[in-house]
Structure formats: structure tokens, C-alpha cells
Tab-separated table of C-alpha atoms in Angstrom:
chain	number	residue	atom	x	y	z
M	1498	MET	CA	-51.793	-5.078	22.426
M	1499	GLY	CA	-50.934	-5.628	26.091
M	1500	LYS	CA	-48.591	-8.498	25.208
M	1501	ASN	CA	-46.844	-6.442	22.512
M	1502	THR	CA	-46.406	-3.522	24.930
M	1503	ILE	CA	-44.817	-5.802	27.529
M	1504	ASN	CA	-42.504	-7.306	24.872
M	1505	ASN	CA	-41.433	-3.845	23.733
M	1506	GLN	CA	-40.714	-2.819	27.310
M	1507	LYS	CA	-38.648	-5.972	27.794
M	1508	LYS	CA	-36.658	-5.196	24.653
M	1509	LYS	CA	-35.994	-1.629	25.804
M	1510	LEU	CA	-34.942	-2.880	29.227
M	1511	ALA	CA	-32.623	-5.455	27.644
M	1512	LYS	CA	-31.026	-2.754	25.456
M	1513	LEU	CA	-30.594	-0.481	28.470
M	1514	ARG	CA	-28.964	-3.276	30.467
M	1515	LYS	CA	-26.706	-4.125	27.526
M	1516	LYS	CA	-25.718	-0.470	27.191
M	1517	ASN	CA	-25.008	-0.165	30.902
M	1518	ALA	CA	-23.044	-3.414	30.857
M	1519	ALA	CA	-20.957	-2.134	27.962
M	1520	LYS	CA	-20.361	1.112	29.843
M	1521	LEU	CA	-19.338	-0.744	32.968
M	1522	ASN	CA	-17.108	-2.972	30.874
M	1523	ILE	CA	-15.283	0.038	29.417
M	1524	GLU	CA	-14.885	1.547	32.858
M	1525	SER	CA	-13.353	-1.669	34.117
M	1526	LEU	CA	-10.669	-1.681	31.401
M	1527	THR	CA	-7.206	-0.249	31.884
M	1528	VAL	CA	-5.775	2.305	29.451
M	1529	GLU	CA	-3.699	-0.457	27.830
M	1530	ASP	CA	-6.808	-2.631	27.474
M	1531	LEU	CA	-8.754	0.249	25.956
M	1532	LEU	CA	-6.068	0.788	23.319
M	1533	LYS	CA	-5.934	-2.934	22.580
M	1534	GLN	CA	-9.709	-3.009	22.138
M	1535	ALA	CA	-9.496	0.107	19.955
M	1536	GLN	CA	-6.985	-1.610	17.666
M	1537	GLU	CA	-9.325	-4.588	17.334
M	1538	GLN	CA	-12.134	-2.221	16.339
M	1539	ILE	CA	-9.853	-0.559	13.779
M	1540	ASP	CA	-9.017	-3.957	12.303
M	1541	SER	CA	-12.786	-4.512	11.921
M	1542	PHE	CA	-13.231	-1.021	10.351
M	1543	GLN	CA	-15.358	0.074	13.334
M	1544	TYR	CA	-13.781	3.512	13.514
M	1545	GLU	CA	-16.433	5.223	15.642
M	1546	LYS	CA	-16.223	2.542	18.339
M	1547	ALA	CA	-12.437	2.687	18.206
M	1548	GLN	CA	-12.494	6.466	18.627
M	1549	THR	CA	-14.805	6.137	21.645
M	1550	LEU	CA	-12.290	3.800	23.273
M	1551	CYS	CA	-9.405	6.145	22.425
M	1552	GLN	CA	-11.230	9.126	23.874
M	1553	GLU	CA	-11.814	7.199	27.080
M	1554	ALA	CA	-8.104	6.345	27.230
M	1555	LEU	CA	-7.150	10.000	26.679
M	1556	LYS	CA	-9.675	11.124	29.270
M	1557	ARG	CA	-7.819	9.053	31.845
M	1558	ASP	CA	-4.323	9.733	30.503
M	1559	PRO	CA	-4.233	12.861	28.296
M	1560	ASP	CA	-0.509	12.473	27.666
M	1561	ASN	CA	-0.592	8.853	26.507
M	1562	VAL	CA	1.353	8.980	23.228
M	1563	SER	CA	-0.020	5.671	21.924
M	1564	ALA	CA	-3.567	6.894	22.460
M	1565	LEU	CA	-2.769	10.204	20.754
M	1566	GLU	CA	-1.257	8.494	17.708
M	1567	THR	CA	-4.147	6.023	17.441
M	1568	SER	CA	-6.659	8.844	17.755
M	1569	ALA	CA	-4.791	10.769	15.043
M	1570	SER	CA	-4.994	7.840	12.629
M	1571	LEU	CA	-8.728	7.543	13.316
M	1572	CYS	CA	-9.183	11.267	12.670
M	1573	LEU	CA	-7.471	10.803	9.308
M	1574	GLU	CA	-9.800	7.925	8.444
M	1575	VAL	CA	-12.865	10.135	8.868
M	1576	GLY	CA	-11.286	13.254	7.336
M	1577	ASN	CA	-10.821	15.218	10.556
M	1578	LEU	CA	-7.476	16.785	9.620
M	1579	ASP	CA	-7.472	19.383	12.407
M	1580	GLY	CA	-8.058	16.678	15.000
M	1581	ALA	CA	-5.233	14.603	13.538
M	1582	LYS	CA	-2.860	17.593	13.606
M	1583	HIS	CA	-3.722	18.306	17.234
M	1584	CYS	CA	-3.105	14.715	18.358
M	1585	LEU	CA	0.120	14.341	16.388
M	1586	GLY	CA	1.409	17.721	17.543
M	1587	ARG	CA	0.815	16.772	21.171
M	1588	ALA	CA	2.509	13.388	20.661
M	1589	ILE	CA	5.537	15.083	19.088
M	1590	THR	CA	5.760	17.550	21.978
M	1591	LEU	CA	5.637	14.761	24.561
M	1592	LYS	CA	8.184	12.457	22.875
M	1593	PRO	CA	10.156	14.401	20.258
M	1594	GLU	CA	12.964	11.833	20.038
M	1595	ASP	CA	10.864	8.673	20.070
M	1596	GLY	CA	8.686	7.345	17.254
M	1597	TYR	CA	9.225	8.181	13.585
M	1598	SER	CA	5.708	7.451	12.337
M	1599	LYS	CA	4.100	10.504	13.947
M	1600	TYR	CA	6.522	12.750	12.065
M	1601	MET	CA	5.758	11.021	8.744
M	1602	SER	CA	2.017	11.419	9.321
M	1603	MET	CA	2.350	15.057	10.339
M	1604	ALA	CA	4.495	15.805	7.290
M	1605	GLN	CA	1.615	14.771	5.031
M	1606	LEU	CA	-0.701	17.231	6.800
M	1607	LEU	CA	1.661	20.203	6.546
M	1608	GLU	CA	3.103	22.140	3.626
M	1609	ASP	CA	6.359	23.685	2.460
M	1610	LYS	CA	9.266	23.782	4.921
M	1611	ALA	CA	7.141	22.632	7.879
M	1612	SER	CA	6.409	19.415	6.010
M	1613	LEU	CA	10.071	19.051	5.038
M	1614	GLN	CA	11.207	19.405	8.656
M	1615	CYS	CA	8.841	16.643	9.756
M	1616	TYR	CA	10.033	14.319	6.998
M	1617	GLN	CA	13.665	15.005	7.884
M	1618	LYS	CA	13.076	14.246	11.575
M	1619	GLY	CA	11.102	11.131	10.725
M	1620	ILE	CA	13.894	9.955	8.405
M	1621	GLU	CA	16.468	10.582	11.142
M	1622	LEU	CA	14.563	8.519	13.718
M	1623	LEU	CA	13.671	5.747	11.251
M	1624	THR	CA	17.312	5.445	10.179
M	1625	LYS	CA	18.284	4.929	13.832
M	1626	VAL	CA	15.645	2.205	14.250
M	1627	ILE	CA	16.884	0.370	11.150
M	1628	SER	CA	20.519	0.638	12.258
M	1629	GLY	CA	19.622	-0.754	15.680
M	1630	LEU	CA	17.785	-3.721	14.185
M	1631	GLN	CA	20.580	-4.405	11.715
M	1632	GLN	CA	23.091	-4.410	14.564
M	1633	SER	CA	20.886	-6.819	16.521
M	1634	VAL	CA	20.725	-9.178	13.532
M	1635	LYS	CA	24.500	-9.003	13.119
M	1636	GLU	CA	25.111	-9.767	16.799
M	1637	ASN	CA	22.527	-12.552	16.790
M	1638	LYS	CA	24.154	-14.230	13.783
M	1639	LYS	CA	27.550	-13.911	15.421
M	1640	GLU	CA	26.206	-15.516	18.588
M	1641	CYS	CA	24.565	-18.323	16.626
M	1642	SER	CA	27.813	-18.920	14.719
M	1643	LYS	CA	29.719	-19.129	18.002
M	1644	ASN	CA	27.163	-21.568	19.421
M	1645	SER	CA	27.322	-23.641	16.244
M	1646	SER	CA	31.085	-24.043	16.714
M	1647	SER	CA	30.460	-25.177	20.284
M	1648	ASP	CA	27.900	-27.682	19.022
M	1649	VAL	CA	30.509	-29.199	16.668
M	1650	SER	CA	32.788	-29.773	19.672
M	1651	ILE	CA	29.922	-31.361	21.582
M	1652	LYS	CA	29.169	-33.749	18.706
M	1653	GLU	CA	32.859	-34.661	18.428
M	1654	ALA	CA	32.870	-35.511	22.128
M	1655	GLU	CA	29.761	-37.664	21.689
M	1656	THR	CA	31.356	-39.450	18.709
M	1657	SER	CA	34.485	-40.108	20.766
M	1658	THR	CA	32.360	-41.599	23.521
M	1659	GLU	CA	30.525	-43.873	21.088
M	1660	GLU	CA	33.803	-45.107	19.524
M	1661	GLY	CA	35.865	-45.945	22.605
M	1662	GLU	CA	34.877	-44.391	25.882
M	1663	SER	CA	32.359	-45.783	28.313
M	1664	PRO	CA	28.907	-44.399	27.534
M	1665	ASN	CA	27.424	-42.104	30.153
M	1666	ASP	CA	23.752	-41.542	29.424
M	1667	ASP	CA	23.330	-38.983	32.173
M	1668	LYS	CA	26.162	-36.828	30.822
M	1669	LYS	CA	24.875	-37.051	27.260
M	1670	THR	CA	21.402	-36.060	28.367
M	1671	SER	CA	22.738	-33.087	30.316
M	1672	VAL	CA	24.772	-31.894	27.308
M	1673	ILE	CA	21.793	-32.047	24.930
M	1674	GLY	CA	19.501	-30.487	27.497
M	1675	ALA	CA	21.828	-27.523	27.905
M	1676	THR	CA	21.733	-26.726	24.182
M	1677	GLY	CA	18.137	-27.515	23.309
M	1678	CYS	CA	17.917	-30.648	21.148
M	1679	LYS	CA	20.078	-32.476	18.646
M	1680	SER	CA	18.087	-31.481	15.559
M	1681	ASP	CA	17.790	-27.819	16.603
M	1682	PRO	CA	20.397	-27.070	19.252
M	1683	PHE	CA	19.886	-23.286	19.324
M	1684	PRO	CA	16.202	-22.489	18.861
M	1685	SER	CA	16.587	-19.141	20.629
M	1686	CYS	CA	18.890	-17.895	17.861
M	1687	LEU	CA	16.675	-19.092	15.037
M	1688	SER	CA	13.448	-17.726	16.511
M	1689	VAL	CA	14.734	-14.115	16.507
M	1690	ASP	CA	14.443	-12.928	12.883
M	1691	PRO	CA	13.783	-9.210	12.497
M	1692	GLU	CA	14.992	-9.177	8.875
M	1693	GLY	CA	11.426	-9.075	7.555
M	1694	ARG	CA	10.719	-6.048	9.726
M	1695	ILE	CA	13.942	-4.410	8.533
M	1696	SER	CA	12.846	-4.896	4.920
M	1697	THR	CA	9.517	-3.196	5.661
M	1698	LEU	CA	11.207	-0.287	7.438
M	1699	VAL	CA	13.763	0.125	4.642
M	1700	ARG	CA	10.899	0.451	2.135
M	1701	GLN	CA	9.300	3.108	4.366
M	1702	LEU	CA	12.595	4.987	4.531
M	1703	SER	CA	13.006	4.886	0.762
M	1704	THR	CA	9.444	6.122	0.278
M	1705	ALA	CA	10.054	8.954	2.762
M	1706	HIS	CA	12.993	10.140	0.652
M	1707	CYS	CA	10.660	10.030	-2.376
M	1708	SER	CA	8.212	12.242	-0.483
M	1709	VAL	CA	10.982	14.770	0.177
M	1710	ALA	CA	11.805	14.759	-3.535
M	1711	GLU	CA	8.125	15.346	-4.301
M	1712	LEU	CA	8.166	18.403	-2.033
M	1713	PHE	CA	11.072	19.901	-3.983
M	1714	MET	CA	9.199	19.261	-7.241
M	1715	THR	CA	6.056	21.004	-5.950
M	1716	ASP	CA	5.822	23.183	-2.804
M	1717	LEU	CA	9.553	23.943	-2.633
M	1718	CYS	CA	10.312	24.089	-6.355
M	1719	ASP	CA	11.330	27.762	-6.088
M	1720	GLU	CA	14.084	27.069	-3.558
M	1721	ASP	CA	17.574	27.859	-4.871
M	1722	ASP	CA	18.831	24.273	-4.553
M	1723	ALA	CA	15.499	22.550	-5.321
M	1724	GLU	CA	16.805	20.595	-8.321
M	1725	ASN	CA	19.867	19.319	-6.475
M	1726	GLN	CA	17.857	18.427	-3.361
M	1727	CYS	CA	15.299	16.573	-5.470
M	1728	SER	CA	17.945	14.596	-7.342
M	1729	THR	CA	19.795	13.743	-4.112
M	1730	SER	CA	16.624	12.564	-2.367
M	1731	ILE	CA	15.612	10.259	-5.229
M	1732	THR	CA	19.129	8.862	-5.584
M	1733	THR	CA	19.164	8.157	-1.838
M	1734	ALA	CA	15.744	6.482	-2.093
M	1735	ILE	CA	17.098	4.112	-4.769
M	1736	GLN	CA	20.279	3.406	-2.807
M	1737	VAL	CA	18.335	2.695	0.393
M	1738	ASP	CA	15.984	0.243	-1.338
M	1739	PRO	CA	16.920	-0.759	-4.913
M	1740	SER	CA	13.733	-2.856	-5.100
M	1741	ASN	CA	11.375	0.099	-4.561
M	1742	PRO	CA	9.547	0.762	-7.869
M	1743	GLU	CA	8.257	4.095	-6.596
M	1744	ALA	CA	11.825	5.429	-6.313
M	1745	TYR	CA	12.552	4.702	-9.989
M	1746	GLN	CA	9.202	6.191	-10.968
M	1747	HIS	CA	10.066	9.414	-9.122
M	1748	MET	CA	13.368	9.584	-10.967
M	1749	ALA	CA	11.544	9.158	-14.285
M	1750	SER	CA	9.153	11.973	-13.366
M	1751	PHE	CA	12.065	14.208	-12.327
M	1752	LEU	CA	13.913	13.547	-15.593
M	1753	LEU	CA	10.812	14.362	-17.633
M	1754	VAL	CA	10.659	17.761	-15.934
M	1755	LYS	CA	14.216	18.256	-17.183
M	1756	GLN	CA	13.070	17.018	-20.637
M	1757	GLU	CA	15.486	14.085	-20.542
M	1758	VAL	CA	12.999	11.695	-22.152
M	1759	GLN	CA	15.252	8.728	-22.960
M	1760	GLU	CA	16.720	8.667	-19.457
M	1761	ALA	CA	13.196	8.915	-18.036
M	1762	LYS	CA	12.137	5.943	-20.171
M	1763	THR	CA	14.995	3.864	-18.721
M	1764	TYR	CA	13.871	4.547	-15.151
M	1765	ILE	CA	10.128	4.034	-15.680
M	1766	THR	CA	10.912	0.761	-17.463
M	1767	LYS	CA	12.975	-0.330	-14.460
M	1768	SER	CA	10.093	0.614	-12.177
M	1769	ILE	CA	7.392	-1.406	-13.930
M	1770	GLU	CA	9.710	-4.380	-14.401
M	1771	ILE	CA	9.688	-4.759	-10.617
M	1772	TRP	CA	5.912	-5.109	-10.216
M	1773	LEU	CA	4.010	-5.365	-13.527
M	1774	PRO	CA	4.990	-8.943	-14.607
M	1775	LYS	CA	3.918	-10.451	-11.261
M	1776	TYR	CA	0.740	-8.366	-11.265
M	1777	LYS	CA	-0.176	-9.670	-14.725
M	1778	GLU	CA	0.569	-13.254	-13.641
M	1779	VAL	CA	-1.826	-12.896	-10.719
M	1780	ASP	CA	-4.456	-11.200	-12.873
M	1781	GLU	CA	-4.273	-13.997	-15.455
M	1782	GLY	CA	-4.337	-16.710	-12.779
M	1783	LYS	CA	-0.845	-17.940	-13.638
M	1784	ALA	CA	0.867	-17.079	-10.335
M	1785	ALA	CA	1.421	-19.938	-7.901
M	1786	ALA	CA	-0.326	-19.693	-4.544
M	1787	GLY	CA	1.925	-18.301	-1.846
M	1788	THR	CA	4.044	-16.239	-4.246
M	1789	PHE	CA	1.992	-13.062	-3.763
M	1790	ASP	CA	-0.041	-11.204	-1.168
M	1791	PRO	CA	-3.727	-11.953	-1.901
M	1792	VAL	CA	-4.813	-8.767	-0.110
M	1793	GLU	CA	-2.290	-6.364	-1.651
M	1794	VAL	CA	-1.312	-7.851	-5.000
M	1795	CYS	CA	0.470	-4.701	-6.167
M	1796	PRO	CA	2.845	-2.726	-3.907
M	1797	LEU	CA	1.820	0.551	-5.558
M	1798	SER	CA	-1.412	2.440	-4.948
M	1799	TYR	CA	-3.996	3.089	-7.668
M	1800	ALA	CA	-2.942	6.746	-7.896
M	1801	THR	CA	0.756	5.869	-8.187
M	1802	ARG	CA	0.074	3.416	-11.022
M	1803	LEU	CA	-2.065	6.012	-12.771
M	1804	SER	CA	0.925	8.363	-12.597
M	1805	ALA	CA	3.108	5.572	-13.967
M	1806	ALA	CA	0.768	5.267	-16.950
M	1807	ARG	CA	1.057	9.003	-17.620
M	1808	ILE	CA	4.850	8.736	-17.595
M	1809	LEU	CA	4.744	5.722	-19.920
M	1810	ILE	CA	2.598	7.711	-22.345
M	1811	GLU	CA	5.022	10.638	-22.254
M	1812	VAL	CA	7.978	8.377	-23.101
M	1813	GLU	CA	5.830	6.753	-25.833
M	1814	ASP	CA	5.803	3.284	-24.264
M	1815	TYR	CA	2.183	2.748	-25.252
M	1816	LYS	CA	2.166	-1.030	-24.842
M	1817	HIS	CA	3.054	-0.934	-21.153
M	1818	ALA	CA	0.808	2.089	-20.609
M	1819	VAL	CA	-2.150	0.046	-21.876
M	1820	ASP	CA	-1.142	-2.915	-19.663
M	1821	VAL	CA	-1.097	-0.689	-16.577
M	1822	LEU	CA	-4.346	1.105	-17.436
M	1823	GLU	CA	-6.278	-2.064	-18.273
M	1824	GLY	CA	-5.270	-3.469	-14.890
M	1825	LEU	CA	-6.577	-0.326	-13.232
M	1826	THR	CA	-9.954	-0.518	-15.006
M	1827	GLU	CA	-10.371	-4.064	-13.711
M	1828	GLU	CA	-9.790	-2.841	-10.155
M	1829	ASN	CA	-12.082	0.168	-10.496
M	1830	ASP	CA	-14.022	0.974	-13.666
M	1831	GLU	CA	-15.523	4.211	-12.318
M	1832	ILE	CA	-12.446	6.461	-12.642
M	1833	VAL	CA	-12.729	8.938	-15.526
M	1834	ASP	CA	-8.966	9.534	-15.728
M	1835	THR	CA	-8.210	5.857	-16.387
M	1836	TRP	CA	-10.607	5.549	-19.337
M	1837	TYR	CA	-9.480	8.928	-20.667
M	1838	LEU	CA	-5.806	7.874	-20.601
M	1839	LEU	CA	-6.671	4.600	-22.350
M	1840	GLY	CA	-8.413	6.593	-25.069
M	1841	TRP	CA	-5.570	9.105	-25.254
M	1842	THR	CA	-2.986	6.301	-25.557
M	1843	HIS	CA	-4.789	4.774	-28.540
M	1844	TYR	CA	-5.428	8.194	-30.082
M	1845	LEU	CA	-1.706	9.020	-30.021
M	1846	GLN	CA	-0.922	5.829	-31.935
M	1847	GLY	CA	-3.279	6.874	-34.724
M	1848	GLY	CA	-4.281	4.724	-37.708
M	1849	GLU	CA	-6.230	1.596	-36.775
M	1850	GLN	CA	-6.161	2.612	-33.107
M	1851	ALA	CA	-8.725	5.357	-33.762
M	1852	ASN	CA	-11.665	2.990	-33.223
M	1853	SER	CA	-10.325	1.876	-29.823
M	1854	ALA	CA	-9.575	5.484	-28.906
M	1855	ARG	CA	-13.166	6.454	-29.678
M	1856	TYR	CA	-14.542	3.590	-27.590
M	1857	TYR	CA	-12.458	4.373	-24.484
M	1858	LEU	CA	-13.087	8.112	-24.724
M	1859	ARG	CA	-16.826	7.520	-24.998
M	1860	ARG	CA	-16.570	5.201	-22.026
M	1861	ALA	CA	-14.813	7.975	-20.068
M	1862	LEU	CA	-17.627	10.382	-20.944
M	1863	LYS	CA	-20.232	7.878	-19.718
M	1864	VAL	CA	-18.395	7.455	-16.416
M	1865	HIS	CA	-18.208	11.238	-16.101
M	1866	ALA	CA	-21.964	11.480	-16.658
M	1867	ALA	CA	-22.578	8.966	-13.856
M	1868	ALA	CA	-19.984	10.426	-11.465
M	1869	PRO	CA	-18.914	13.915	-12.590
M	1870	CYS	CA	-15.173	14.589	-12.697
M	1871	ASP	CA	-13.803	17.785	-11.146
M	1872	ASP	CA	-11.141	18.201	-13.835
M	1873	GLU	CA	-12.899	20.488	-16.318
M	1874	GLN	CA	-9.911	20.627	-18.672
M	1875	LEU	CA	-9.835	16.829	-18.923
M	1876	VAL	CA	-13.556	16.681	-19.753
M	1877	GLU	CA	-13.170	19.452	-22.330
M	1878	HIS	CA	-10.277	17.583	-23.950
M	1879	LEU	CA	-12.405	14.429	-23.998
M	1880	LYS	CA	-15.101	16.196	-25.974
M	1881	GLU	CA	-12.586	17.756	-28.374
M	1882	LEU	CA	-10.979	14.382	-29.107
M	1883	LEU	CA	-14.337	12.715	-29.728
M	1884	GLN	CA	-15.369	15.519	-32.036
M	1885	GLU	CA	-12.110	15.163	-33.949
M	1886	LEU	CA	-12.504	11.379	-34.231
M	1887	GLY	CA	-16.034	11.806	-35.561
M	1888	PRO	CA	-19.092	9.580	-35.109
M	1889	GLU	CA	-18.902	5.809	-34.797
M	1890	THR	CA	-19.480	3.616	-37.800
M	1891	GLU	CA	-22.345	1.120	-37.699
M	1892	GLU	CA	-19.855	-1.732	-37.187
M	1893	GLU	CA	-18.222	0.057	-34.235
M	1894	THR	CA	-21.607	0.648	-32.633
M	1895	VAL	CA	-22.388	-3.072	-32.808
M	1896	ASN	CA	-18.954	-3.900	-31.361
M	1897	ASP	CA	-19.473	-1.399	-28.539
M	1898	VAL	CA	-22.767	-3.041	-27.600
M	1899	GLU	CA	-21.096	-6.455	-27.548
M	1900	ILE	CA	-18.234	-5.160	-25.382
M	1901	GLU	CA	-20.662	-3.500	-22.973
M	1902	ASP	CA	-22.596	-6.763	-22.681
M	1903	VAL	CA	-19.413	-8.628	-21.765
M	1904	ILE	CA	-18.425	-5.979	-19.198
M	1905	ASP	CA	-21.873	-5.897	-17.569
M	1906	ARG	CA	-22.472	-9.641	-17.610
M	1907	ASP	CA	-21.541	-11.440	-14.414
M	1908	LEU	CA	-20.262	-14.904	-15.269
M	1909	SER	CA	-18.479	-15.552	-11.991
M	1910	ASP	CA	-21.009	-18.170	-10.834
M	1911	GLU	CA	-21.684	-19.751	-14.198
M	1912	GLU	CA	-19.871	-22.493	-16.076
M	1913	VAL	CA	-19.918	-21.762	-19.795
M	1914	PRO	CA	-19.239	-24.997	-21.739
M	1915	GLU	CA	-16.856	-25.001	-24.665
M	1916	PRO	CA	-18.550	-25.432	-28.087
M	1917	GLU	CA	-17.236	-28.966	-28.511
M	1918	GLU	CA	-18.730	-29.965	-25.162
M	1919	MET	CA	-22.230	-28.780	-25.957
M	1920	ASP	CA	-24.876	-31.349	-26.763
M	1921	THR	CA	-25.830	-30.982	-30.426
M	1922	ASN	CA	-28.372	-33.812	-30.476
């Protein structure tokens, strides 16, 4: 007992020393170091530790905009919306003309015209950032082109020396040294390439215009010029980034509100053509390594793709709706809406699709039983559809059991031999 007591005391002492050391370590860090450490904690999903570091930074420098913005993002992660609003509001007050992201974040926390004003300011600042980077790229290319012309003259001089003039190794070395090296004479020009960053920012700008359009379809739908503002925002989003599938999807949604179904079908088709083929290639293991982001295979969120499926159903493109929804069930099979929409898609096709409709709708009801859905109307419609479709036949019941077995069975670590490879002796 005495030995155990001593060991426990040693452990407590070690913990206390470790805690004090950590405290001293934090106190020894500068504000910049604290924010750097906080970002590392965020990257490791250690949000509480990151917030502690941010709070320490703000304690020392209450008006540090970087600390305020980081703290706001952490508040959003844990659902502290009031805290996020406070930090973002303070950051906006301190630097109203610098930093577009705080306006975009604040816009999502506000409603109506207050949200619109934040989006508009964020768009204004982001547009300036993009223009500045584009100008830098243009000037850099011009400078590289000028240097390339100079390099041609240098090579001509070297060729002339080799053909007739007396070689001067020192001069040749000094010429090459002044430009870098023969194979890559202007590494400084080639190393500066902000075009990838511009592409990312352009996508953000396009998406911001989509968010403005969404406001005019929801919170601000009663404004006198709501329809025109919505149409203009979506058109701008497409013009800014013609490769943004979300922009085309917003246009399809807008056109459906106006009951222009065929036009809506054209835009939603354009949207899914941008991302669905590659997504299916990756899902089927046919995509070559390096041709996709292994972390974020699809550029659209789960919710956005679910909305895309709804639009596809409304324009009666059932094939693509099923493709989108099946992909979603593979990512997360515990969402009632996804199974419901799969069942609804098959139900609408009628005939032989009734069996599949019944299966997916029953699946949706099972998921609802395990994790209740808040949408009472959806659940009520589920029950009505199942009642209309009637009970399963004996054959369907057997098929359902087989399908459930396949879904629940984990074969990821097993090699299942083909029939012809099995030993029949």
C-alpha cells in the first residue's frame, strides 16, 4: 500500500509539473506564436486547445484581427454563434477595408439586408484581391518574357564566341551566373505562380454571388426587384467561374421557381456534367491516381448534392437522380432524406420500379426509427407511399434480406475467390 501511495503521489507531481511547464510554455510564446500553435491545433481538430491559445492571444492583444477571426471560426465549430458574431463584428470594426473572409462568415450568421450588405462588402474586397493577383501574374509574365528575350541574345553571343572569337571562360561564367543557370535562367519568374490561388478565389467569388441569389430567393424574396437581382447574381456567378457547378445548379433552381422546366433541365444537366462523371470514376476505382483530390473527391457538399437530386427529380431526369443519390448513400447511409428520395424517384417511374421504391422507402423508415427525422411531413409521406404500394411479396422479402446482408457485411479485409478459382476437389 505504501509503495502504491508513493507511486500515485509521483504521478500527481509529474502531472502538476507537466501542467506548469505547459503554462510556462504558453506564457513564453509571442502572440504570433500562439496563433501559429492554435492553427496547428485546429489542423489536428483540437478545438478546445486552439481556443485556449486564441484566448491567451486576445488577452494580450484584444484588437488582434487574426486572433479574432481564428476565435470566430472556432466558435462556429462548436456552435457558439453569438461568440462568432462578437469576434467577427470586432474584426470588421477594426479593419473594415481589409479582409473579405470575415464579411463572408458574418453574412452567413445574419439575415435579410444585413446579410446582403456583408456579402456585398465581401464581394467588393475579394474582387480587389483577385484583380491585384491577376495584375501581378500579368506583370510577372511580361517580365519573364522580357528576360527570355535577353537570354536569346546571351546565347547568340555565346554561339558567336564558340564559332570564331577567343573563348573567355570567366566572362561566360559571369554571364550565366547573372541569370541563374543555362537550363533555367530565370527561376525567380517561374517560382512565382499565384494562378492556383486565383482559381480558388474566383470559385469563392462565384459562390458568394450564388449566396446573394439564394438570399433573394428566400429572405429577400418580397423585395420589388428580387427576381431581377437573383437572375443577375446567378448570371454573374456563371460568368465569374464557368466551371462552378453550384452556379448552374442555382440557375436551375431559380428557373424551376419560374416553372421553366426545360430550361432548368438544361442548367442542372450542365451542373452535374462538371462533377458527376469524375465522381463515378473515383467511386468505381477507374480514376487514375493524381487526377482527383483523395480528401475531397466531390467539390459539392452533401447537402448541395441532395438539392441537385431534388432538382433532377423535378425535371424528370431519374437516371442521374439515382446516380447522385446512390453516391450519397455510400458516403452516409444514415440520412432519411436520401433514402426517401431514392424511393420517391423509383415510385414516380411506376411499373416495375414499384418493388425498388418499396425497398428504399422501407429503408428510409428504418433509418428514421434509428435516428428520428425532424421533417414530419416527409415521414408522413413515407408512410402514405408505403401504404399505397402495399405489402412486400415473399420474393421481395427474400431479396431485401439478401440486400441487407450485402450492405451489413464488411468484405474490405477479405479476398473472395472467383468461382473458377475455388478448389472443387
